[in-house]
Coordinates of C-alpha atoms in Angstrom, one line a residue:
Chain A
M1 CA 96.0 127.2 59.5
I2 CA 99.5 128.2 59.4
F3 CA 100.2 129.4 62.8
N4 CA 103.4 131.3 62.2
K5 CA 103.4 132.1 58.4
T6 CA 106.9 134.6 58.5
I7 CA 108.9 131.3 60.4
E8 CA 107.1 128.4 59.3
C9 CA 107.3 129.3 55.3
M10 CA 111.0 130.7 55.9
E11 CA 113.3 130.7 52.9
R12 CA 115.5 127.3 53.7
A13 CA 118.4 129.6 53.4
A14 CA 117.3 132.5 55.7
L15 CA 116.4 129.9 58.6
R16 CA 119.8 127.9 58.0
D17 CA 121.4 131.7 59.3
L18 CA 118.8 131.9 62.0
Q19 CA 119.7 128.6 63.1
G20 CA 123.3 129.3 63.0
E21 CA 123.0 132.3 64.8
R22 CA 120.7 130.4 67.3
L23 CA 123.4 127.5 67.5
R24 CA 126.3 129.8 68.5
D25 CA 124.7 131.4 71.4
A26 CA 123.0 128.2 72.5
V27 CA 126.5 126.5 72.7
R28 CA 128.1 129.7 74.2
R29 CA 125.3 129.5 77.0
A30 CA 125.4 125.8 77.9
Y31 CA 129.0 126.3 78.0
E32 CA 129.3 129.5 80.1
S33 CA 126.4 128.9 82.4
V34 CA 126.1 124.8 82.9
P35 CA 129.5 123.3 84.6
F36 CA 128.3 119.3 82.6
Y37 CA 128.9 121.1 78.9
R38 CA 131.8 123.5 80.1
K39 CA 133.3 120.3 81.3
K40 CA 132.3 117.7 78.4
L41 CA 133.2 120.6 75.6
D42 CA 136.7 120.7 77.4
A43 CA 137.3 117.4 77.3
H44 CA 136.3 117.2 73.9
G45 CA 138.5 119.8 72.9
V46 CA 135.7 122.0 71.3
K47 CA 135.4 126.0 72.6
P48 CA 131.9 128.2 71.4
S49 CA 134.4 129.9 69.3
D50 CA 134.9 127.0 67.2
I51 CA 131.1 127.0 66.5
R52 CA 130.6 129.1 63.6
G53 CA 127.8 127.8 61.9
L54 CA 125.2 125.2 61.6
D55 CA 127.5 123.0 59.5
D56 CA 130.1 123.1 63.0
I57 CA 127.5 120.9 64.6
V58 CA 129.3 118.2 64.2
K59 CA 131.9 119.2 66.3
L60 CA 130.1 118.8 69.5
P61 CA 129.7 116.0 71.2
F62 CA 126.3 114.6 72.6
T63 CA 124.0 114.5 75.4
M64 CA 122.8 111.6 76.5
K65 CA 119.9 110.4 78.7
E66 CA 122.1 109.3 81.5
D67 CA 123.5 112.7 81.5
F68 CA 120.2 114.1 83.3
R69 CA 120.3 111.3 86.0
D70 CA 123.9 112.2 86.8
N71 CA 123.3 115.8 87.4
Y72 CA 119.7 115.0 88.7
P73 CA 117.5 116.9 89.7
F74 CA 118.7 120.5 88.6
G75 CA 122.2 120.1 87.6
L76 CA 121.4 121.0 83.7
F77 CA 119.9 124.0 84.7
A78 CA 121.7 127.3 82.8
V79 CA 120.1 130.2 85.0
P80 CA 119.2 130.4 89.1
L81 CA 116.2 128.9 90.2
R82 CA 114.3 132.0 90.5
E83 CA 114.1 132.5 86.5
I84 CA 113.0 128.7 86.3
V85 CA 108.9 128.8 86.5
R86 CA 107.8 125.3 86.0
V87 CA 109.6 121.8 85.7
H88 CA 108.3 118.5 84.1
A89 CA 109.9 115.1 84.2
S90 CA 109.7 111.4 82.9
S91 CA 110.6 108.7 83.9
G92 CA 114.7 107.7 84.0
T93 CA 117.0 105.0 83.0
T94 CA 116.9 103.7 86.8
G95 CA 114.7 105.4 89.6
K96 CA 115.3 108.8 89.6
P97 CA 113.3 110.8 87.0
T98 CA 114.6 113.2 83.9
V99 CA 114.1 116.9 84.9
V100 CA 113.8 119.7 82.8
G101 CA 113.2 123.5 83.5
Y102 CA 111.3 126.3 81.8
T103 CA 112.0 129.9 82.4
K104 CA 109.0 132.1 81.2
E105 CA 110.4 132.4 77.9
D106 CA 110.7 128.8 77.4
I107 CA 107.2 128.4 78.3
E108 CA 106.4 130.9 75.7
I109 CA 108.5 129.2 72.9
W110 CA 106.8 125.6 73.8
S111 CA 103.3 127.3 73.3
E112 CA 104.3 128.8 70.4
T113 CA 105.5 125.3 68.7
V114 CA 102.7 123.7 70.2
A115 CA 100.0 126.4 68.7
R116 CA 101.6 125.4 65.3
T117 CA 101.3 121.9 66.1
L118 CA 97.2 122.7 66.3
G119 CA 97.8 125.0 63.5
C120 CA 99.4 122.2 61.1
G121 CA 96.3 119.5 61.5
G122 CA 93.9 122.6 61.0
G123 CA 93.2 124.0 64.4
T124 CA 92.1 127.7 64.3
P125 CA 91.1 130.1 67.8
D126 CA 87.7 129.0 66.7
D127 CA 87.8 125.7 67.5
I128 CA 87.3 123.8 70.8
L129 CA 90.5 121.8 71.9
Q130 CA 89.7 119.1 74.5
V131 CA 93.2 117.7 76.4
A132 CA 93.2 114.1 77.3
Y133 CA 96.9 113.8 77.8
G134 CA 97.8 113.3 81.2
Y135 CA 98.2 116.9 83.5
G136 CA 101.2 116.9 85.9
L137 CA 104.8 116.2 85.9
F138 CA 104.5 114.8 82.1
T139 CA 104.5 117.2 79.6
G140 CA 101.6 116.3 77.7
G141 CA 98.4 117.8 79.4
L142 CA 100.1 121.2 80.1
G143 CA 102.0 121.4 76.5
L144 CA 98.5 120.8 74.9
H145 CA 96.9 123.2 76.9
Y146 CA 99.2 126.4 76.7
G147 CA 99.6 125.9 72.8
G148 CA 95.9 125.5 72.8
E149 CA 95.7 128.8 74.1
K150 CA 98.3 130.2 72.3
L151 CA 96.3 129.3 69.4
G152 CA 93.1 130.7 70.7
A153 CA 91.1 127.9 70.6
M154 CA 88.8 127.2 73.6
V155 CA 90.6 124.6 76.2
V156 CA 89.1 121.6 77.7
P157 CA 91.1 120.8 80.5
M158 CA 89.9 117.4 81.2
S159 CA 93.3 115.3 81.5
G160 CA 93.2 112.1 80.7
G161 CA 91.0 108.8 81.9
N162 CA 87.1 109.8 82.9
T163 CA 86.1 108.4 79.7
K164 CA 82.1 108.4 80.2
K165 CA 82.9 112.4 81.4
Q166 CA 85.1 113.1 78.0
I167 CA 82.6 111.4 75.5
M168 CA 79.7 113.3 77.9
L169 CA 81.8 116.8 77.4
M170 CA 82.6 116.2 73.7
Q171 CA 78.8 115.9 73.1
D172 CA 77.5 118.8 75.5
F173 CA 80.4 121.0 74.5
G174 CA 80.9 120.3 70.8
T175 CA 84.5 119.5 71.2
T176 CA 86.3 119.8 67.7
L177 CA 89.6 118.8 68.6
F178 CA 91.1 116.6 70.8
A179 CA 94.3 115.3 72.3
C180 CA 95.7 111.9 73.7
T181 CA 97.4 109.4 73.2
P182 CA 96.4 107.1 70.1
S183 CA 95.7 104.0 72.1
Y184 CA 93.0 106.2 74.1
S185 CA 91.5 107.5 71.1
L186 CA 90.4 104.0 70.1
Q187 CA 89.2 103.1 73.8
L188 CA 87.1 106.1 73.7
A189 CA 86.0 104.8 70.9
E190 CA 85.0 101.4 72.0
E191 CA 83.0 103.2 75.2
A192 CA 81.6 105.4 72.9
A193 CA 80.0 102.1 71.3
V194 CA 79.0 100.8 74.7
E195 CA 77.1 104.1 75.6
G196 CA 75.3 103.4 72.3
V197 CA 77.2 107.3 71.1
D198 CA 77.5 107.6 67.5
L199 CA 80.7 109.7 67.7
K200 CA 80.3 110.0 63.7
G201 CA 77.5 112.8 65.0
L202 CA 80.1 114.7 67.2
K203 CA 81.9 117.6 65.9
L204 CA 85.1 116.1 66.3
R205 CA 87.3 116.9 63.3
V206 CA 90.7 116.5 64.3
G207 CA 92.4 114.4 66.7
Y208 CA 96.5 114.9 67.5
F209 CA 98.1 111.6 68.7
G210 CA 101.0 111.1 70.1
A211 CA 103.5 110.2 73.2
E212 CA 103.5 106.1 72.3
P213 CA 104.6 104.9 69.1
W214 CA 101.7 104.2 66.7
T215 CA 101.2 102.9 63.3
E216 CA 99.3 103.5 60.0
A217 CA 97.4 100.4 60.7
M218 CA 96.1 102.9 63.7
R219 CA 95.2 105.0 62.2
A220 CA 93.2 103.9 59.8
K221 CA 91.2 102.1 62.2
I222 CA 91.0 105.4 64.5
E223 CA 89.8 107.5 61.2
E224 CA 87.3 104.9 61.0
R225 CA 86.1 104.6 64.2
L226 CA 86.1 108.6 64.7
P227 CA 85.3 111.7 62.7
V228 CA 88.5 112.8 62.8
K229 CA 91.8 113.3 60.8
A230 CA 94.7 111.8 62.8
I231 CA 97.5 113.6 63.2
D232 CA 100.8 112.3 64.6
I233 CA 102.6 114.5 66.3
Y234 CA 106.1 113.7 68.5
G235 CA 107.6 115.4 71.1
L236 CA 109.8 114.7 74.4
S237 CA 110.5 115.9 77.5
E238 CA 113.9 116.3 77.4
V239 CA 113.8 118.6 74.3
I240 CA 110.6 120.4 75.7
G241 CA 107.6 118.5 75.2
P242 CA 104.8 117.8 72.6
G243 CA 105.4 120.5 69.9
V244 CA 108.6 119.3 68.5
A245 CA 107.5 118.1 65.4
S246 CA 103.7 117.6 64.2
E247 CA 102.3 116.0 60.9
C248 CA 100.4 118.7 58.8
L249 CA 97.2 117.5 56.7
E250 CA 99.0 115.8 54.0
Q251 CA 99.8 113.2 56.9
D252 CA 103.6 112.5 54.8
G253 CA 105.7 113.0 57.8
L254 CA 106.3 115.7 60.6
H255 CA 107.1 119.0 60.2
V256 CA 110.0 119.3 62.5
F257 CA 110.1 123.1 64.3
E258 CA 113.4 123.6 63.7
D259 CA 114.1 126.9 64.3
H260 CA 113.8 126.2 67.8
Y261 CA 114.2 122.5 67.6
Y262 CA 117.1 121.2 65.0
P263 CA 117.3 117.7 64.1
E264 CA 120.0 115.3 63.1
I265 CA 120.1 111.7 61.9
I266 CA 122.9 109.9 63.2
D267 CA 124.3 106.4 62.5
P268 CA 124.1 105.2 66.4
A269 CA 126.8 102.8 65.9
T270 CA 129.6 105.1 64.5
G271 CA 127.8 108.8 65.9
Q272 CA 128.5 110.0 62.2
T273 CA 126.0 112.1 60.5
L274 CA 123.7 110.7 57.7
G275 CA 122.2 112.3 55.0
P276 CA 118.5 113.2 54.1
G277 CA 116.1 110.0 53.5
Q278 CA 118.6 107.6 55.7
K279 CA 117.7 105.8 58.8
G280 CA 118.9 106.3 62.0
E281 CA 118.7 107.8 65.1
L282 CA 117.0 111.2 65.6
V283 CA 119.5 113.6 67.8
F284 CA 117.8 117.1 68.9
T285 CA 119.8 120.7 69.5
C286 CA 117.4 123.0 71.4
L287 CA 118.5 126.6 69.9
T288 CA 116.7 129.0 72.2
K289 CA 115.8 127.2 75.1
R290 CA 116.7 128.8 78.2
A291 CA 116.5 126.9 81.3
T292 CA 117.8 123.0 79.7
P293 CA 120.1 123.8 76.9
L294 CA 120.5 120.5 75.3
L295 CA 123.1 120.1 73.0
R296 CA 122.9 117.0 70.1
Y297 CA 120.4 115.3 72.3
R298 CA 120.3 111.2 71.3
T299 CA 116.6 110.5 71.4
R300 CA 117.0 106.8 71.0
D301 CA 114.6 107.0 68.5
I302 CA 115.1 105.9 64.7
S303 CA 113.4 108.6 62.0
S304 CA 114.9 110.3 58.9
L305 CA 115.0 113.5 57.5
D306 CA 112.7 114.5 54.5
E307 CA 114.2 117.7 52.9
S308 CA 111.7 118.0 50.2
A309 CA 109.1 120.8 49.5
C310 CA 105.6 119.7 51.3
P311 CA 102.5 121.0 49.6
C312 CA 101.1 122.6 52.6
G313 CA 103.5 125.4 52.0
R314 CA 105.7 124.8 55.2
T315 CA 109.6 124.8 54.4
S316 CA 110.9 122.7 57.3
R317 CA 112.0 119.4 57.1
R318 CA 109.8 116.5 57.8
M319 CA 110.6 113.5 60.2
A320 CA 109.3 110.3 59.1
R321 CA 107.1 108.5 62.0
I322 CA 109.5 106.7 64.6
T323 CA 109.8 103.4 63.5
G324 CA 111.6 101.8 66.6
R325 CA 114.1 102.4 69.3
T326 CA 117.9 101.7 69.7
D327 CA 117.5 101.1 73.3
D328 CA 115.4 98.9 75.5
M329 CA 113.0 101.4 76.4
L330 CA 109.4 100.4 76.2
I331 CA 106.9 103.4 75.9
I332 CA 103.4 102.2 77.4
R333 CA 100.5 104.7 77.5
G334 CA 102.6 107.1 76.9
I335 CA 104.9 106.6 79.8
N336 CA 108.6 105.6 79.5
V337 CA 109.5 102.7 81.1
F338 CA 112.8 100.8 80.9
P339 CA 113.3 97.2 81.9
S340 CA 116.2 98.5 84.3
Q341 CA 113.7 100.1 86.4
I342 CA 111.9 97.0 86.9
E343 CA 115.0 95.1 87.5
T344 CA 115.6 98.0 90.3
V345 CA 112.1 97.6 92.1
L346 CA 112.6 94.0 92.0
M347 CA 116.1 94.2 93.9
K348 CA 114.6 96.7 96.2
V349 CA 111.7 94.3 97.5
E350 CA 113.5 91.4 97.9
G351 CA 116.6 92.4 97.8
I352 CA 117.6 89.9 95.1
E353 CA 117.5 89.6 91.6
P354 CA 114.8 87.4 90.4
H355 CA 114.0 86.1 87.2
Y356 CA 111.7 88.5 85.1
L357 CA 109.6 88.8 82.2
I358 CA 107.9 92.0 80.9
V359 CA 105.1 91.6 78.1
V360 CA 103.4 94.4 76.8
D361 CA 100.1 93.9 75.2
K362 CA 96.8 95.7 74.3
T363 CA 93.7 94.4 76.2
G364 CA 91.0 96.6 73.7
A365 CA 92.7 99.6 72.7
L366 CA 95.0 100.0 76.1
D367 CA 98.4 98.9 76.8
E368 CA 98.8 96.3 79.0
L369 CA 102.0 96.0 81.3
E370 CA 102.7 92.5 82.8
I371 CA 105.3 91.4 84.6
K372 CA 105.9 87.7 85.5
V373 CA 108.3 86.9 88.3
E374 CA 109.8 84.0 88.7
V375 CA 109.3 82.5 92.2
S376 CA 113.0 81.3 93.7
E377 CA 113.0 79.6 97.4
Q378 CA 114.1 83.0 99.1
L379 CA 110.5 84.7 97.7
F380 CA 109.0 81.4 98.4
S381 CA 106.3 81.0 101.4
D382 CA 104.4 78.1 102.1
E383 CA 101.7 80.5 103.0
V384 CA 99.1 81.9 100.2
R385 CA 99.0 84.9 102.2
K386 CA 102.4 85.7 102.0
L387 CA 102.6 85.3 98.4
E388 CA 99.7 87.5 98.1
A389 CA 101.6 90.1 99.9
L390 CA 104.7 89.7 98.1
R391 CA 102.7 90.4 94.8
Q392 CA 101.1 93.5 96.1
R393 CA 104.2 94.6 97.5
I394 CA 105.7 94.0 93.9
F395 CA 102.4 95.6 92.4
E396 CA 102.7 98.8 94.5
E397 CA 106.0 99.6 94.3
M398 CA 105.9 99.4 90.6
R399 CA 103.1 101.5 90.7
S400 CA 104.7 104.4 92.4
V401 CA 108.1 104.0 90.2
L402 CA 106.4 103.5 86.9
G403 CA 103.5 105.3 87.3
L404 CA 101.5 102.4 86.2
N405 CA 99.5 99.6 87.2
A406 CA 100.9 96.4 86.0
K407 CA 99.7 92.9 86.7
I408 CA 102.5 91.0 88.6
T409 CA 102.0 87.3 88.0
L410 CA 104.0 84.7 90.1
V411 CA 105.8 82.1 87.8
E412 CA 107.8 78.6 88.3
P413 CA 111.5 78.6 88.0
K414 CA 112.6 78.4 84.7
T415 CA 109.6 79.1 82.7
I416 CA 111.3 82.4 81.6
E417 CA 113.1 81.6 78.5
R418 CA 116.7 82.0 78.4
S419 CA 119.1 82.0 75.7
L420 CA 122.6 82.2 76.1
G421 CA 122.4 83.0 79.7
K422 CA 121.2 86.1 78.8
A423 CA 117.5 86.5 80.0
K424 CA 114.7 87.7 77.6
R425 CA 113.2 90.4 79.5
V426 CA 110.6 91.9 77.1
I427 CA 107.9 90.3 74.9
D428 CA 106.2 93.5 73.4
K429 CA 102.9 92.0 71.8
R430 CA 101.4 95.1 70.4
E431 CA 101.6 95.7 66.6
V432 CA 103.6 98.4 66.7
K433 CA 106.8 97.7 64.7
Chain B
M1 CA 107.8 66.7 117.6
K2 CA 108.0 68.3 114.6
V3 CA 107.2 67.4 111.5
Q4 CA 108.9 68.6 108.3
Q5 CA 106.5 69.3 105.2
L6 CA 107.7 70.0 101.9
S7 CA 105.8 73.1 100.1
I8 CA 106.0 73.4 96.2
F9 CA 105.0 76.6 94.5
M10 CA 103.1 75.9 91.3
E11 CA 101.1 77.5 88.6
N12 CA 97.6 76.8 87.7
R13 CA 98.5 74.8 84.5
A14 CA 97.2 71.9 83.3
G15 CA 99.1 68.7 84.0
R16 CA 101.5 70.7 86.8
L17 CA 100.4 68.1 89.6
A18 CA 100.6 65.1 87.5
E19 CA 104.2 65.7 86.7
I20 CA 105.0 66.2 90.4
M21 CA 103.3 63.0 91.5
Q22 CA 104.8 61.0 88.5
L23 CA 108.7 62.8 89.7
L24 CA 108.2 61.5 93.2
G25 CA 106.6 58.5 92.3
D26 CA 109.6 57.3 90.0
A27 CA 111.8 58.1 92.9
G28 CA 110.1 55.9 95.0
V29 CA 108.8 58.2 97.5
N30 CA 105.4 57.3 99.0
I31 CA 103.0 60.2 100.1
R32 CA 101.6 60.7 103.7
A33 CA 99.5 63.5 103.5
L34 CA 98.8 66.1 101.5
S35 CA 96.6 69.7 100.6
L36 CA 96.7 72.0 98.2
A37 CA 95.9 76.2 98.5
D38 CA 95.0 77.6 95.3
T39 CA 94.9 80.9 93.9
S40 CA 93.2 82.1 90.8
D41 CA 97.2 82.3 89.2
F42 CA 99.2 79.9 91.6
G43 CA 99.1 76.9 94.1
I44 CA 101.2 75.8 96.9
L45 CA 101.4 72.0 97.2
R46 CA 102.0 70.9 100.8
L47 CA 103.1 67.2 101.2
I48 CA 104.0 65.0 104.0
V49 CA 106.1 62.1 102.4
N50 CA 107.8 59.0 103.8
D51 CA 111.7 60.5 102.5
V52 CA 112.1 64.1 103.2
D53 CA 115.2 64.0 101.8
K54 CA 114.9 62.2 98.9
A55 CA 111.5 64.2 97.8
L56 CA 113.5 67.4 98.4
Q57 CA 116.4 66.5 96.2
V58 CA 114.4 64.9 93.1
L59 CA 112.3 68.1 93.0
R60 CA 115.0 70.5 93.6
E61 CA 116.7 68.8 90.8
S62 CA 114.3 69.4 88.2
G63 CA 113.8 73.1 89.0
H64 CA 110.7 73.2 91.3
T65 CA 110.9 75.8 94.2
V66 CA 110.6 74.1 97.4
S67 CA 110.5 74.9 101.3
L68 CA 110.5 72.7 104.3
T69 CA 108.2 73.6 106.7
D70 CA 107.6 72.8 110.1
V71 CA 104.3 71.3 111.1
V72 CA 102.5 69.4 114.1
A73 CA 100.3 66.1 113.4
V74 CA 98.5 65.7 116.2
E75 CA 96.2 62.8 116.9
V76 CA 92.0 64.0 117.1
P77 CA 89.7 62.0 118.6
D78 CA 87.5 60.8 115.5
H79 CA 84.3 62.1 117.2
P80 CA 81.6 64.5 116.9
G81 CA 83.8 67.3 118.6
G82 CA 87.1 65.8 118.8
L83 CA 88.6 68.7 116.6
A84 CA 86.8 71.1 118.6
S85 CA 89.0 69.6 121.9
V86 CA 91.9 70.0 119.9
L87 CA 90.9 73.8 119.1
N88 CA 89.8 75.0 122.1
P89 CA 93.0 75.2 124.1
L90 CA 94.8 76.8 121.2
C91 CA 92.3 79.2 120.4
Q92 CA 92.4 80.3 124.5
A93 CA 95.9 80.4 124.5
G94 CA 95.6 82.7 121.8
V95 CA 97.8 80.3 119.5
N96 CA 96.9 80.5 115.6
V97 CA 96.4 78.2 113.2
E98 CA 98.0 79.3 109.5
Y99 CA 96.7 76.7 107.8
M100 CA 96.1 72.7 108.4
Y101 CA 94.8 69.6 106.7
A102 CA 93.5 65.7 107.6
F103 CA 95.5 62.7 107.2
V104 CA 94.7 60.1 104.9
E105 CA 95.0 57.1 106.9
K106 CA 94.3 56.3 110.3
A107 CA 96.7 54.4 112.6
T108 CA 94.6 54.1 115.2
D109 CA 90.8 54.7 116.3
K110 CA 92.1 58.6 116.3
A111 CA 92.7 60.7 112.9
V112 CA 95.5 62.6 112.3
V113 CA 95.1 66.0 111.1
I114 CA 98.4 68.5 110.5
F115 CA 98.5 71.9 111.8
R116 CA 100.8 74.7 110.6
F117 CA 100.8 77.3 113.2
E118 CA 101.9 80.8 113.6
D119 CA 104.5 79.9 116.4
I120 CA 104.8 76.1 116.6
E121 CA 106.3 76.2 119.9
A122 CA 103.8 78.2 122.1
A123 CA 101.6 75.8 120.1
L124 CA 103.2 72.6 121.3
G125 CA 103.3 74.1 124.5
V126 CA 99.5 74.3 124.5
L127 CA 98.9 70.9 123.0
A128 CA 101.3 69.2 125.7
K129 CA 99.5 71.2 128.4
A130 CA 95.8 70.3 127.7
G131 CA 97.5 66.4 127.3
I132 CA 96.6 66.1 123.3
S133 CA 99.1 63.6 121.7
V134 CA 101.0 64.9 119.2
L135 CA 102.7 61.9 116.7
P136 CA 106.4 61.9 116.4
A137 CA 108.0 62.7 112.8
E138 CA 109.0 58.8 112.3
T139 CA 105.8 57.9 113.0
V140 CA 104.3 60.2 110.5
Y141 CA 106.6 59.5 108.0
T142 CA 105.6 55.6 108.5
L143 CA 101.8 55.9 108.9

């Protein structure tokens, strides 16, 4: 189902006119209301009046993840706090989270683009959508929830975890659509097998999967174990949350809802814009968002854009499945984790910077995070309980900062491989390439 | 009256203990007493040796995490209730034992037990008052 035919199937020339007009407005709003953007554009020698159309976007400087940190918590807001009706946050590069705000209009736009996402996968008002993304500061749960209501589906706000109950409600309610991380869908399938539940007998037909990188191989596995078409959805909180782009039933690239979120692909090394089909870093400009305007935000995600027509009838460009990142950010169970955060925690716990190694692996379907910490003489104690207490302190602190339960393993010094003085910090054993 | 004990951090891996023993053996270090505390992931090897400095040097040079801990070597009467007679005054004085292990050899007709106390000074005071014999470090290293 195409949720908004007028926009989603708009002639490309008309769409470009709309985008150009919205871009002018977005730049003017950012410049006039956010000191950060005014300073940045001034330093770059660009005035809002220099942006006359879409082609002028390349004149604008980039916005980075660090800019959110530097303006924590509300420095990037363009409207007074009384107009903000919601905030969400994701992990930042250091201890402080990346905060984004939403006005009533923003929530409306977001809900609309998530409704389009659900429509892309074949969702209709007759459907029952079970949301198994976490509800909270993370945008996944509430984002899908509002989109589901906007579509007119019946929303079951299960949130993450509690797998047995997820399965029970799927059976009892006759859930037809569900949304979660791709790895959680496999965990659900495993749990169902243990419980002796035949998933093929359920009414499920579409799964909306995002918030962590996954592969075609994983899609095949999911579609084999669950009676669903597995739809890849994309989003990030800095832009809005889920609902930035979604695959349609063709499963051949993700339609970007570019009347709101304008995509570019750049060469991450030079910042030069790349043409259709060329692989590079995905950059987004929010054309309509009021609370936290966003100009040319560098996502660090690697993708490419396809301008060719899609058989589904939507005219928006399609972005390729994310194939990697330009930085060292890890996405574990849908949560952003930076090695620098782990370093900061270890520093905080013992006041020194120990050698450590981050190992990400899958046990069953779920991502597992293990942090190996070399025990230096400063950390060492001849008493077992003190070492166990150290391990527990690191565990608790990691849980509070990362929002993840990490396995903390104490290892002997020099057991973590070093190359040319720079230690290898991350081993990702998951199959995602 | 304090004896220096070497504490060494070890991962629970096959051959780890043998490697350390070989290292000390090659350096001519003789082990007087030892104990191994282990958890599922790691262990702590505690050693009393004849040459503390030498052992510390070779272990550090080979990249091990080592620390020195002050412990007390107590002579314990070798008959039923012998250890209890040492522990009772400590218990009454509220002195906590972190861990303890027995010496391999016997110098006299008494057994030697190594104690790691939470508060070593308080422990030494209690032992002296109770008339319990504590062996000097030099005696222990050369037992």
